[in-house]
Amino acid sequence: MKNIFFFAALLCSLNVPAQDLGGDLALKRLLVPGQGWELVAEGLAFADAPMSDHNGNFYYCDMRGDSAGIYRVAPGGNRTKVSDESVSGMKFGADGKLYACQGAKNRLIAIDLKSKEVKTITEDVKPNDLVVTHKGYIYFTETGKKQVTFVNAKTGQKKVADTGITAPNGIALSPDQSTLAVSDVRGVNVWTFRIESDGRLTAKAPYMTMRTEVDPTQKGDGRLPVYKTVSGGDGMSTDVQGRYYVATALGVQVFDPTGRECGLLPKPHTKGMTSVNVGGPNGEYLYATLGDKIYRRKIQANAFYPYQGPVEPQAAK
């Protein structure tokens, strides 16, 4: 009891609210009253790789069928096909090129959207998703290898950055680009790393814990439900407030910079969710790709664009 009184006195002396040591980023501060999910595109073969630029354009890939390729949706809603390449993850680099994963072709590529030139960055890899830092450091997940791989886009250097995550899938950067986050599609954690100046990953930790679905095949003790051990943690995104957004089997799970759960946004559609992105017009929309459809909803947050350089996390709205 004495320790409790001491702790309370310490908080008062520091002028820190005892009920909220780290800043409250509850889901209610993210959602816009009266705004729900709205349809962006439908009738797709398989939607993935959502991404945005600082001009308010939203990009995605339809990965299969006759319509396969990369599309750009302008702020006004006009849709344009910008490449015939089929990719599972893509991000712009500081050089203006679009870096993308082509696991089906065992390569990582860079696309010049103006000239349409496609350049192979590295081969003999199975990239799933990626991030590109302002320095040109590329980190991509190779899910089957249980591996995160590093490539320096400027020098071509390639090396294993991490091994051991059960099934690394989604990947994202913190706004200041000092932290890398990786979701485990067959586990329950989002793992984080410190990015060193030379690109090495250190301080690996299971920083966030994703919720999972109830397992209907398990009865347990009959009093409490038994939950699955697989989250389906897939594509990820971050905002300038430092939140992490993870596409999962249950929907979009949101975490604050300390790894605490902000809340869960249920899926807008029954199909499996492959990825999420914060961006679009004014950088204030959350996009979600689900099979043959893409949705978005307006949020009280702002996108950040790694190719523009690191930014200090901003206070929540």
PDB file of C-alpha atoms in Angstrom:
ATOM      1  CA  MET A   1       0.000   0.000   0.000  1.00  0.00           C
ATOM      2  CA  LYS A   2       2.898   2.325   0.824  1.00  0.00           C
ATOM      3  CA  ASN A   3       4.283   1.891  -2.726  1.00  0.00           C
ATOM      4  CA  ILE A   4       0.919   2.869  -4.259  1.00  0.00           C
ATOM      5  CA  PHE A   5       0.805   6.121  -2.285  1.00  0.00           C
ATOM      6  CA  PHE A   6       4.416   6.865  -3.226  1.00  0.00           C
ATOM      7  CA  PHE A   7       3.693   6.306  -6.925  1.00  0.00           C
ATOM      8  CA  ALA A   8       0.612   8.533  -6.822  1.00  0.00           C
ATOM      9  CA  ALA A   9       2.591  11.288  -5.083  1.00  0.00           C
ATOM     10  CA  LEU A  10       5.320  11.010  -7.702  1.00  0.00           C
ATOM     11  CA  LEU A  11       2.788  11.416 -10.519  1.00  0.00           C
ATOM     12  CA  CYS A  12       1.356  14.522  -8.895  1.00  0.00           C
ATOM     13  CA  SER A  13       4.796  16.036  -8.480  1.00  0.00           C
ATOM     14  CA  LEU A  14       5.516  15.444 -12.162  1.00  0.00           C
ATOM     15  CA  ASN A  15       2.105  16.796 -13.200  1.00  0.00           C
ATOM     16  CA  VAL A  16       1.385  13.563 -15.103  1.00  0.00           C
ATOM     17  CA  PRO A  17      -2.260  12.355 -15.195  1.00  0.00           C
ATOM     18  CA  ALA A  18      -2.317   9.090 -13.260  1.00  0.00           C
ATOM     19  CA  GLN A  19      -4.968   7.569 -15.515  1.00  0.00           C
ATOM     20  CA  ASP A  20      -2.990   8.026 -18.738  1.00  0.00           C
ATOM     21  CA  LEU A  21       0.774   7.718 -18.575  1.00  0.00           C
ATOM     22  CA  GLY A  22       1.450   7.449 -22.292  1.00  0.00           C
ATOM     23  CA  GLY A  23      -1.203   9.540 -24.006  1.00  0.00           C
ATOM     24  CA  ASP A  24      -4.632   8.217 -24.931  1.00  0.00           C
ATOM     25  CA  LEU A  25      -4.922   7.136 -28.565  1.00  0.00           C
ATOM     26  CA  ALA A  26      -8.203   5.289 -28.140  1.00  0.00           C
ATOM     27  CA  LEU A  27     -10.102   4.379 -31.286  1.00  0.00           C
ATOM     28  CA  LYS A  28     -12.683   7.090 -30.653  1.00  0.00           C
ATOM     29  CA  ARG A  29      -9.978   9.700 -31.319  1.00  0.00           C
ATOM     30  CA  LEU A  30      -9.291   8.114 -34.703  1.00  0.00           C
ATOM     31  CA  LEU A  31     -12.836   7.720 -36.038  1.00  0.00           C
ATOM     32  CA  VAL A  32     -14.829  10.525 -37.645  1.00  0.00           C
ATOM     33  CA  PRO A  33     -18.454  10.668 -36.420  1.00  0.00           C
ATOM     34  CA  GLY A  34     -20.858   9.630 -39.153  1.00  0.00           C
ATOM     35  CA  GLN A  35     -18.098   8.289 -41.413  1.00  0.00           C
ATOM     36  CA  GLY A  36     -17.966   4.575 -42.241  1.00  0.00           C
ATOM     37  CA  TRP A  37     -16.455   2.357 -44.898  1.00  0.00           C
ATOM     38  CA  GLU A  38     -17.126   3.385 -48.502  1.00  0.00           C
ATOM     39  CA  LEU A  39     -16.434   1.393 -51.661  1.00  0.00           C
ATOM     40  CA  VAL A  40     -13.480   2.502 -53.808  1.00  0.00           C
ATOM     41  CA  ALA A  41     -13.297  -0.332 -56.356  1.00  0.00           C
ATOM     42  CA  GLU A  42     -15.016  -3.668 -56.988  1.00  0.00           C
ATOM     43  CA  GLY A  43     -15.032  -6.477 -59.530  1.00  0.00           C
ATOM     44  CA  LEU A  44     -11.277  -6.994 -59.132  1.00  0.00           C
ATOM     45  CA  ALA A  45      -9.579 -10.354 -59.456  1.00  0.00           C
ATOM     46  CA  PHE A  46      -7.419  -9.934 -56.325  1.00  0.00           C
ATOM     47  CA  ALA A  47      -6.615  -6.574 -54.721  1.00  0.00           C
ATOM     48  CA  ASP A  48      -3.377  -5.965 -52.838  1.00  0.00           C
ATOM     49  CA  ALA A  49      -0.435  -3.571 -52.398  1.00  0.00           C
ATOM     50  CA  PRO A  50      -2.339  -0.403 -51.377  1.00  0.00           C
ATOM     51  CA  MET A  51      -0.150   2.712 -51.286  1.00  0.00           C
ATOM     52  CA  SER A  52      -0.457   6.511 -51.523  1.00  0.00           C
ATOM     53  CA  ASP A  53       1.689   9.488 -52.516  1.00  0.00           C
ATOM     54  CA  HIS A  54       1.820  12.992 -51.020  1.00  0.00           C
ATOM     55  CA  ASN A  55      -0.284  14.401 -53.880  1.00  0.00           C
ATOM     56  CA  GLY A  56      -3.318  12.451 -52.670  1.00  0.00           C
ATOM     57  CA  ASN A  57      -3.172   9.681 -55.275  1.00  0.00           C
ATOM     58  CA  PHE A  58      -4.002   6.153 -54.140  1.00  0.00           C
ATOM     59  CA  TYR A  59      -2.413   3.107 -55.803  1.00  0.00           C
ATOM     60  CA  TYR A  60      -3.214  -0.590 -55.728  1.00  0.00           C
ATOM     61  CA  CYS A  61      -2.511  -3.744 -57.703  1.00  0.00           C
ATOM     62  CA  ASP A  62      -5.057  -6.108 -59.224  1.00  0.00           C
ATOM     63  CA  MET A  63      -2.832  -9.161 -59.157  1.00  0.00           C
ATOM     64  CA  ARG A  64      -4.643 -11.643 -61.390  1.00  0.00           C
ATOM     65  CA  GLY A  65      -6.550 -12.115 -64.617  1.00  0.00           C
ATOM     66  CA  ASP A  66      -6.844  -9.935 -67.703  1.00  0.00           C
ATOM     67  CA  SER A  67      -6.947  -6.741 -65.643  1.00  0.00           C
ATOM     68  CA  ALA A  68      -3.700  -7.491 -63.776  1.00  0.00           C
ATOM     69  CA  GLY A  69      -1.547  -4.430 -63.166  1.00  0.00           C
ATOM     70  CA  ILE A  70      -0.989  -1.367 -61.020  1.00  0.00           C
ATOM     71  CA  TYR A  71      -3.648   1.349 -60.883  1.00  0.00           C
ATOM     72  CA  ARG A  72      -3.690   4.947 -59.677  1.00  0.00           C
ATOM     73  CA  VAL A  73      -6.863   6.541 -58.294  1.00  0.00           C
ATOM     74  CA  ALA A  74      -6.652  10.343 -58.402  1.00  0.00           C
ATOM     75  CA  PRO A  75      -8.139  12.491 -55.600  1.00  0.00           C
ATOM     76  CA  GLY A  76     -11.129  13.163 -57.847  1.00  0.00           C
ATOM     77  CA  GLY A  77     -11.752   9.440 -58.331  1.00  0.00           C
ATOM     78  CA  ASN A  78     -10.423   8.905 -61.864  1.00  0.00           C
ATOM     79  CA  ARG A  79      -8.659   5.554 -62.222  1.00  0.00           C
ATOM     80  CA  THR A  80      -5.648   4.988 -64.527  1.00  0.00           C
ATOM     81  CA  LYS A  81      -3.592   1.874 -65.161  1.00  0.00           C
ATOM     82  CA  VAL A  82       0.065   2.874 -64.704  1.00  0.00           C
ATOM     83  CA  SER A  83       1.847  -0.466 -65.137  1.00  0.00           C
ATOM     84  CA  ASP A  84       1.134  -3.987 -66.376  1.00  0.00           C
ATOM     85  CA  GLU A  85       3.309  -5.505 -63.645  1.00  0.00           C
ATOM     86  CA  SER A  86       1.628  -7.636 -60.979  1.00  0.00           C
ATOM     87  CA  VAL A  87       3.056  -7.033 -57.492  1.00  0.00           C
ATOM     88  CA  SER A  88       2.179  -7.929 -53.896  1.00  0.00           C
ATOM     89  CA  GLY A  89       3.711  -4.880 -52.241  1.00  0.00           C
ATOM     90  CA  MET A  90       5.023  -1.515 -53.459  1.00  0.00           C
ATOM     91  CA  LYS A  91       6.422   1.771 -52.155  1.00  0.00           C
ATOM     92  CA  PHE A  92       7.948   4.899 -53.673  1.00  0.00           C
ATOM     93  CA  GLY A  93      11.609   5.641 -53.061  1.00  0.00           C
ATOM     94  CA  ALA A  94      13.211   9.066 -52.671  1.00  0.00           C
ATOM     95  CA  ASP A  95      14.379   8.763 -56.306  1.00  0.00           C
ATOM     96  CA  GLY A  96      10.754   8.739 -57.506  1.00  0.00           C
ATOM     97  CA  LYS A  97      10.858   5.098 -58.593  1.00  0.00           C
ATOM     98  CA  LEU A  98       8.246   2.588 -57.507  1.00  0.00           C
ATOM     99  CA  TYR A  99       9.853  -0.386 -55.749  1.00  0.00           C
ATOM    100  CA  ALA A 100       7.776  -3.548 -55.779  1.00  0.00           C
ATOM    101  CA  CYS A 101       7.679  -7.244 -54.822  1.00  0.00           C
ATOM    102  CA  GLN A 102       7.299  -9.912 -57.486  1.00  0.00           C
ATOM    103  CA  GLY A 103       7.460 -13.198 -55.640  1.00  0.00           C
ATOM    104  CA  ALA A 104       6.022 -15.079 -58.635  1.00  0.00           C
ATOM    105  CA  LYS A 105       9.070 -13.995 -60.652  1.00  0.00           C
ATOM    106  CA  ASN A 106      11.549 -14.356 -57.774  1.00  0.00           C
ATOM    107  CA  ARG A 107      12.641 -10.744 -57.900  1.00  0.00           C
ATOM    108  CA  LEU A 108      12.405  -7.252 -56.466  1.00  0.00           C
ATOM    109  CA  ILE A 109      11.901  -4.538 -59.079  1.00  0.00           C
ATOM    110  CA  ALA A 110      11.924  -0.772 -59.561  1.00  0.00           C
ATOM    111  CA  ILE A 111       9.433   0.813 -61.965  1.00  0.00           C
ATOM    112  CA  ASP A 112       9.827   4.217 -63.595  1.00  0.00           C
ATOM    113  CA  LEU A 113       6.201   5.229 -64.043  1.00  0.00           C
ATOM    114  CA  LYS A 114       7.115   7.895 -66.617  1.00  0.00           C
ATOM    115  CA  SER A 115       9.222   5.786 -68.977  1.00  0.00           C
ATOM    116  CA  LYS A 116       7.573   2.457 -67.955  1.00  0.00           C
ATOM    117  CA  GLU A 117      11.071   0.971 -67.596  1.00  0.00           C
ATOM    118  CA  VAL A 118      11.233  -1.995 -65.202  1.00  0.00           C
ATOM    119  CA  LYS A 119      14.580  -2.721 -63.557  1.00  0.00           C
ATOM    120  CA  THR A 120      15.418  -5.794 -61.506  1.00  0.00           C
ATOM    121  CA  ILE A 121      16.943  -4.799 -58.158  1.00  0.00           C
ATOM    122  CA  THR A 122      17.671  -8.294 -56.901  1.00  0.00           C
ATOM    123  CA  GLU A 123      16.823 -11.865 -57.952  1.00  0.00           C
ATOM    124  CA  ASP A 124      16.485 -15.309 -56.360  1.00  0.00           C
ATOM    125  CA  VAL A 125      14.169 -13.942 -53.677  1.00  0.00           C
ATOM    126  CA  LYS A 126      10.502 -14.430 -52.742  1.00  0.00           C
ATOM    127  CA  PRO A 127       9.431 -10.958 -51.601  1.00  0.00           C
ATOM    128  CA  ASN A 128       5.982 -10.518 -50.096  1.00  0.00           C
ATOM    129  CA  ASP A 129       5.858  -6.922 -48.861  1.00  0.00           C
ATOM    130  CA  LEU A 130       8.386  -4.108 -48.418  1.00  0.00           C
ATOM    131  CA  VAL A 131       9.304  -0.677 -47.118  1.00  0.00           C
ATOM    132  CA  VAL A 132      11.813   1.808 -48.540  1.00  0.00           C
ATOM    133  CA  THR A 133      13.531   4.325 -46.261  1.00  0.00           C
ATOM    134  CA  HIS A 134      14.597   7.806 -47.337  1.00  0.00           C
ATOM    135  CA  LYS A 135      18.187   6.486 -47.457  1.00  0.00           C
ATOM    136  CA  GLY A 136      17.227   3.878 -50.054  1.00  0.00           C
ATOM    137  CA  TYR A 137      17.311   0.968 -47.603  1.00  0.00           C
ATOM    138  CA  ILE A 138      14.777  -1.668 -48.655  1.00  0.00           C
ATOM    139  CA  TYR A 139      13.455  -4.226 -46.183  1.00  0.00           C
ATOM    140  CA  PHE A 140      11.177  -6.959 -47.478  1.00  0.00           C
ATOM    141  CA  THR A 141       9.528 -10.008 -45.989  1.00  0.00           C
ATOM    142  CA  GLU A 142      10.145 -13.486 -47.393  1.00  0.00           C
ATOM    143  CA  THR A 143       7.339 -15.339 -45.665  1.00  0.00           C
ATOM    144  CA  GLY A 144       8.279 -18.881 -46.673  1.00  0.00           C
ATOM    145  CA  LYS A 145      11.876 -18.391 -45.537  1.00  0.00           C
ATOM    146  CA  LYS A 146      10.817 -16.873 -42.181  1.00  0.00           C
ATOM    147  CA  GLN A 147      13.103 -14.034 -43.159  1.00  0.00           C
ATOM    148  CA  VAL A 148      13.379 -10.268 -43.474  1.00  0.00           C
ATOM    149  CA  THR A 149      15.855  -9.290 -46.185  1.00  0.00           C
ATOM    150  CA  PHE A 150      17.785  -6.047 -46.638  1.00  0.00           C
ATOM    151  CA  VAL A 151      18.797  -4.478 -49.953  1.00  0.00           C
ATOM    152  CA  ASN A 152      20.563  -1.152 -50.445  1.00  0.00           C
ATOM    153  CA  ALA A 153      18.914   0.309 -53.558  1.00  0.00           C
ATOM    154  CA  LYS A 154      21.947   2.535 -54.195  1.00  0.00           C
ATOM    155  CA  THR A 155      24.698  -0.082 -53.929  1.00  0.00           C
ATOM    156  CA  GLY A 156      22.852  -3.338 -54.575  1.00  0.00           C
ATOM    157  CA  GLN A 157      24.107  -4.830 -51.299  1.00  0.00           C
ATOM    158  CA  LYS A 158      21.828  -7.652 -50.124  1.00  0.00           C
ATOM    159  CA  LYS A 159      21.855  -9.493 -46.807  1.00  0.00           C
ATOM    160  CA  VAL A 160      19.626 -11.315 -44.357  1.00  0.00           C
ATOM    161  CA  ALA A 161      18.334  -8.797 -41.811  1.00  0.00           C
ATOM    162  CA  ASP A 162      16.392 -11.184 -39.561  1.00  0.00           C
ATOM    163  CA  THR A 163      15.237 -14.795 -39.321  1.00  0.00           C
ATOM    164  CA  GLY A 164      12.936 -16.678 -37.001  1.00  0.00           C
ATOM    165  CA  ILE A 165       9.534 -14.989 -37.180  1.00  0.00           C
ATOM    166  CA  THR A 166       7.054 -17.780 -37.944  1.00  0.00           C
ATOM    167  CA  ALA A 167       5.658 -16.150 -41.098  1.00  0.00           C
ATOM    168  CA  PRO A 168       6.762 -12.514 -41.585  1.00  0.00           C
ATOM    169  CA  ASN A 169       4.290 -10.727 -43.833  1.00  0.00           C
ATOM    170  CA  GLY A 170       3.309  -7.068 -43.441  1.00  0.00           C
ATOM    171  CA  ILE A 171       5.997  -4.479 -42.810  1.00  0.00           C
ATOM    172  CA  ALA A 172       5.980  -0.794 -41.841  1.00  0.00           C
ATOM    173  CA  LEU A 173       8.185   2.096 -40.683  1.00  0.00           C
ATOM    174  CA  SER A 174       7.693   4.432 -37.744  1.00  0.00           C
ATOM    175  CA  PRO A 175       7.387   8.127 -38.738  1.00  0.00           C
ATOM    176  CA  ASP A 176      10.953   8.899 -37.630  1.00  0.00           C
ATOM    177  CA  GLN A 177      12.167   5.795 -39.531  1.00  0.00           C
ATOM    178  CA  SER A 178      14.012   4.487 -36.475  1.00  0.00           C
ATOM    179  CA  THR A 179      11.720   1.463 -35.999  1.00  0.00           C
ATOM    180  CA  LEU A 180      10.727  -1.353 -38.350  1.00  0.00           C
ATOM    181  CA  ALA A 181       7.568  -3.362 -37.588  1.00  0.00           C
ATOM    182  CA  VAL A 182       6.782  -6.799 -39.052  1.00  0.00           C
ATOM    183  CA  SER A 183       3.527  -8.754 -38.670  1.00  0.00           C
ATOM    184  CA  ASP A 184       3.440 -12.529 -38.234  1.00  0.00           C
ATOM    185  CA  VAL A 185       0.594 -13.908 -40.336  1.00  0.00           C
ATOM    186  CA  ARG A 186       0.748 -17.291 -38.566  1.00  0.00           C
ATOM    187  CA  GLY A 187       1.327 -15.950 -35.075  1.00  0.00           C
ATOM    188  CA  VAL A 188      -0.094 -13.289 -32.778  1.00  0.00           C
ATOM    189  CA  ASN A 189       2.694 -10.704 -32.619  1.00  0.00           C
ATOM    190  CA  VAL A 190       3.879  -7.696 -34.528  1.00  0.00           C
ATOM    191  CA  TRP A 191       7.651  -7.657 -34.068  1.00  0.00           C
ATOM    192  CA  THR A 192       9.697  -4.477 -33.945  1.00  0.00           C
ATOM    193  CA  PHE A 193      13.368  -3.697 -34.575  1.00  0.00           C
ATOM    194  CA  ARG A 194      15.622  -0.692 -34.174  1.00  0.00           C
ATOM    195  CA  ILE A 195      17.106   0.387 -37.510  1.00  0.00           C
ATOM    196  CA  GLU A 196      20.794   1.198 -37.108  1.00  0.00           C
ATOM    197  CA  SER A 197      22.544   3.824 -39.264  1.00  0.00           C
ATOM    198  CA  ASP A 198      24.117   1.124 -41.441  1.00  0.00           C
ATOM    199  CA  GLY A 199      20.777  -0.649 -41.982  1.00  0.00           C
ATOM    200  CA  ARG A 200      21.244  -3.433 -39.429  1.00  0.00           C
ATOM    201  CA  LEU A 201      18.237  -4.479 -37.370  1.00  0.00           C
ATOM    202  CA  THR A 202      18.668  -4.751 -33.600  1.00  0.00           C
ATOM    203  CA  ALA A 203      16.554  -4.886 -30.428  1.00  0.00           C
ATOM    204  CA  LYS A 204      14.075  -7.425 -31.822  1.00  0.00           C
ATOM    205  CA  ALA A 205      10.927  -7.675 -29.695  1.00  0.00           C
ATOM    206  CA  PRO A 206       7.312  -8.995 -29.897  1.00  0.00           C
ATOM    207  CA  TYR A 207       6.019  -5.457 -29.399  1.00  0.00           C
ATOM    208  CA  MET A 208       2.294  -5.776 -30.218  1.00  0.00           C
ATOM    209  CA  THR A 209      -0.152  -8.617 -29.647  1.00  0.00           C
ATOM    210  CA  MET A 210      -2.945  -9.084 -32.180  1.00  0.00           C
ATOM    211  CA  ARG A 211      -6.381 -10.402 -31.287  1.00  0.00           C
ATOM    212  CA  THR A 212      -7.487 -13.661 -32.881  1.00  0.00           C
ATOM    213  CA  GLU A 213     -10.774 -15.303 -33.772  1.00  0.00           C
ATOM    214  CA  VAL A 214     -12.583 -17.744 -31.520  1.00  0.00           C
ATOM    215  CA  ASP A 215     -11.755 -21.332 -32.476  1.00  0.00           C
ATOM    216  CA  PRO A 216     -15.115 -23.129 -32.886  1.00  0.00           C
ATOM    217  CA  THR A 217     -13.404 -26.535 -32.943  1.00  0.00           C
ATOM    218  CA  GLN A 218     -12.089 -26.148 -29.385  1.00  0.00           C
ATOM    219  CA  LYS A 219     -14.384 -26.325 -26.343  1.00  0.00           C
ATOM    220  CA  GLY A 220     -11.861 -25.611 -23.606  1.00  0.00           C
ATOM    221  CA  ASP A 221     -13.325 -25.818 -20.094  1.00  0.00           C
ATOM    222  CA  GLY A 222     -16.744 -24.726 -21.316  1.00  0.00           C
ATOM    223  CA  ARG A 223     -16.628 -21.419 -19.422  1.00  0.00           C
ATOM    224  CA  LEU A 224     -14.346 -19.289 -21.602  1.00  0.00           C
ATOM    225  CA  PRO A 225     -13.861 -19.398 -25.386  1.00  0.00           C
ATOM    226  CA  VAL A 226     -10.675 -20.786 -26.887  1.00  0.00           C
ATOM    227  CA  TYR A 227      -8.983 -18.490 -29.368  1.00  0.00           C
ATOM    228  CA  LYS A 228      -6.996 -19.391 -32.456  1.00  0.00           C
ATOM    229  CA  THR A 229      -3.217 -19.015 -32.344  1.00  0.00           C
ATOM    230  CA  VAL A 230      -3.110 -17.516 -35.847  1.00  0.00           C
ATOM    231  CA  SER A 231      -3.967 -13.817 -36.286  1.00  0.00           C
ATOM    232  CA  GLY A 232      -3.760 -13.567 -40.066  1.00  0.00           C
ATOM    233  CA  GLY A 233      -1.614 -10.437 -39.535  1.00  0.00           C
ATOM    234  CA  ASP A 234      -0.987  -9.198 -43.079  1.00  0.00           C
ATOM    235  CA  GLY A 235      -0.227  -5.802 -44.670  1.00  0.00           C
ATOM    236  CA  MET A 236       0.536  -2.810 -42.442  1.00  0.00           C
ATOM    237  CA  SER A 237       0.572   0.981 -42.462  1.00  0.00           C
ATOM    238  CA  THR A 238       1.447   3.840 -40.087  1.00  0.00           C
ATOM    239  CA  ASP A 239       0.393   7.457 -39.665  1.00  0.00           C
ATOM    240  CA  VAL A 240       2.292  10.577 -38.530  1.00  0.00           C
ATOM    241  CA  GLN A 241       0.788  10.179 -35.067  1.00  0.00           C
ATOM    242  CA  GLY A 242       2.773   6.940 -34.777  1.00  0.00           C
ATOM    243  CA  ARG A 243      -0.134   4.504 -34.878  1.00  0.00           C
ATOM    244  CA  TYR A 244       0.318   1.086 -36.486  1.00  0.00           C
ATOM    245  CA  TYR A 245      -2.521  -0.369 -38.578  1.00  0.00           C
ATOM    246  CA  VAL A 246      -2.528  -4.132 -39.233  1.00  0.00           C
ATOM    247  CA  ALA A 247      -4.804  -6.091 -41.570  1.00  0.00           C
ATOM    248  CA  THR A 248      -5.910  -9.236 -39.728  1.00  0.00           C
ATOM    249  CA  ALA A 249      -8.536 -11.969 -39.889  1.00  0.00           C
ATOM    250  CA  LEU A 250     -10.765  -9.921 -37.572  1.00  0.00           C
ATOM    251  CA  GLY A 251     -10.285  -6.598 -39.345  1.00  0.00           C
ATOM    252  CA  VAL A 252      -7.945  -3.624 -38.944  1.00  0.00           C
ATOM    253  CA  GLN A 253      -6.185  -3.731 -35.585  1.00  0.00           C
ATOM    254  CA  VAL A 254      -4.739  -0.390 -34.491  1.00  0.00           C
ATOM    255  CA  PHE A 255      -1.893   0.094 -31.998  1.00  0.00           C
ATOM    256  CA  ASP A 256      -0.340   3.212 -30.512  1.00  0.00           C
ATOM    257  CA  PRO A 257       3.436   3.947 -30.578  1.00  0.00           C
ATOM    258  CA  THR A 258       3.917   2.152 -27.242  1.00  0.00           C
ATOM    259  CA  GLY A 259       2.402  -1.059 -28.619  1.00  0.00           C
ATOM    260  CA  ARG A 260      -0.910  -0.701 -26.763  1.00  0.00           C
ATOM    261  CA  GLU A 261      -4.041  -1.651 -28.671  1.00  0.00           C
ATOM    262  CA  CYS A 262      -6.174   1.340 -29.666  1.00  0.00           C
ATOM    263  CA  GLY A 263      -9.005  -0.821 -30.964  1.00  0.00           C
ATOM    264  CA  LEU A 264     -10.363  -2.984 -33.764  1.00  0.00           C
ATOM    265  CA  LEU A 265     -12.178  -1.890 -36.928  1.00  0.00           C
ATOM    266  CA  PRO A 266     -14.248  -4.870 -38.159  1.00  0.00           C
ATOM    267  CA  LYS A 267     -13.900  -5.789 -41.814  1.00  0.00           C
ATOM    268  CA  PRO A 268     -16.233  -3.981 -44.225  1.00  0.00           C
ATOM    269  CA  HIS A 269     -16.586  -7.160 -46.286  1.00  0.00           C
ATOM    270  CA  THR A 270     -16.549 -10.902 -45.635  1.00  0.00           C
ATOM    271  CA  LYS A 271     -13.522 -11.592 -47.858  1.00  0.00           C
ATOM    272  CA  GLY A 272     -10.077 -11.892 -46.292  1.00  0.00           C
ATOM    273  CA  MET A 273      -8.272  -8.604 -45.758  1.00  0.00           C
ATOM    274  CA  THR A 274      -4.860  -8.463 -47.433  1.00  0.00           C
ATOM    275  CA  SER A 275      -3.554  -5.014 -46.552  1.00  0.00           C
ATOM    276  CA  VAL A 276      -4.219  -1.462 -45.345  1.00  0.00           C
ATOM    277  CA  ASN A 277      -2.897   2.008 -46.153  1.00  0.00           C
ATOM    278  CA  VAL A 278      -3.236   5.474 -44.657  1.00  0.00           C
ATOM    279  CA  GLY A 279      -3.221   8.080 -47.421  1.00  0.00           C
ATOM    280  CA  GLY A 280      -5.361   9.329 -50.292  1.00  0.00           C
ATOM    281  CA  PRO A 281      -6.790  12.873 -50.494  1.00  0.00           C
ATOM    282  CA  ASN A 282      -5.173  15.051 -47.802  1.00  0.00           C
ATOM    283  CA  GLY A 283      -3.632  11.886 -46.372  1.00  0.00           C
ATOM    284  CA  GLU A 284      -6.663  11.340 -44.139  1.00  0.00           C
ATOM    285  CA  TYR A 285      -8.176   8.068 -45.344  1.00  0.00           C
ATOM    286  CA  LEU A 286      -7.695   4.480 -44.267  1.00  0.00           C
ATOM    287  CA  TYR A 287      -7.834   2.064 -47.216  1.00  0.00           C
ATOM    288  CA  ALA A 288      -8.361  -1.697 -47.009  1.00  0.00           C
ATOM    289  CA  THR A 289      -7.981  -4.325 -49.745  1.00  0.00           C
ATOM    290  CA  LEU A 290     -10.264  -7.360 -49.473  1.00  0.00           C
ATOM    291  CA  GLY A 291     -10.241  -9.846 -52.335  1.00  0.00           C
ATOM    292  CA  ASP A 292     -12.278  -8.341 -55.162  1.00  0.00           C
ATOM    293  CA  LYS A 293     -12.987  -5.013 -53.420  1.00  0.00           C
ATOM    294  CA  ILE A 294     -11.246  -1.974 -51.966  1.00  0.00           C
ATOM    295  CA  TYR A 295     -12.773   0.230 -49.253  1.00  0.00           C
ATOM    296  CA  ARG A 296     -11.769   3.399 -47.457  1.00  0.00           C
ATOM    297  CA  ARG A 297     -12.958   5.475 -44.524  1.00  0.00           C
ATOM    298  CA  LYS A 298     -12.059   8.972 -43.380  1.00  0.00           C
ATOM    299  CA  ILE A 299     -10.068   9.106 -40.145  1.00  0.00           C
ATOM    300  CA  GLN A 300      -8.672  11.715 -37.789  1.00  0.00           C
ATOM    301  CA  ALA A 301      -5.053  11.041 -38.670  1.00  0.00           C
ATOM    302  CA  ASN A 302      -2.536  11.908 -41.368  1.00  0.00           C
ATOM    303  CA  ALA A 303      -0.396   9.797 -43.668  1.00  0.00           C
ATOM    304  CA  PHE A 304       3.354  10.043 -43.747  1.00  0.00           C
ATOM    305  CA  TYR A 305       5.536   9.316 -46.748  1.00  0.00           C
ATOM    306  CA  PRO A 306       8.924   7.704 -45.978  1.00  0.00           C
ATOM    307  CA  TYR A 307      10.451   8.874 -49.264  1.00  0.00           C
ATOM    308  CA  GLN A 308      10.126  12.477 -48.015  1.00  0.00           C
ATOM    309  CA  GLY A 309      12.312  11.738 -45.003  1.00  0.00           C
ATOM    310  CA  PRO A 310      11.812  11.119 -41.273  1.00  0.00           C
ATOM    311  CA  VAL A 311       9.276  13.151 -39.301  1.00  0.00           C
ATOM    312  CA  GLU A 312       8.757  13.385 -35.570  1.00  0.00           C
ATOM    313  CA  PRO A 313       5.466  11.784 -34.485  1.00  0.00           C
ATOM    314  CA  GLN A 314       2.734  14.385 -34.191  1.00  0.00           C
ATOM    315  CA  ALA A 315       0.190  14.723 -31.411  1.00  0.00           C
ATOM    316  CA  ALA A 316      -3.137  13.007 -32.035  1.00  0.00           C
ATOM    317  CA  LYS A 317      -5.985  15.200 -33.225  1.00  0.00           C
TER     318      LYS A 317
END
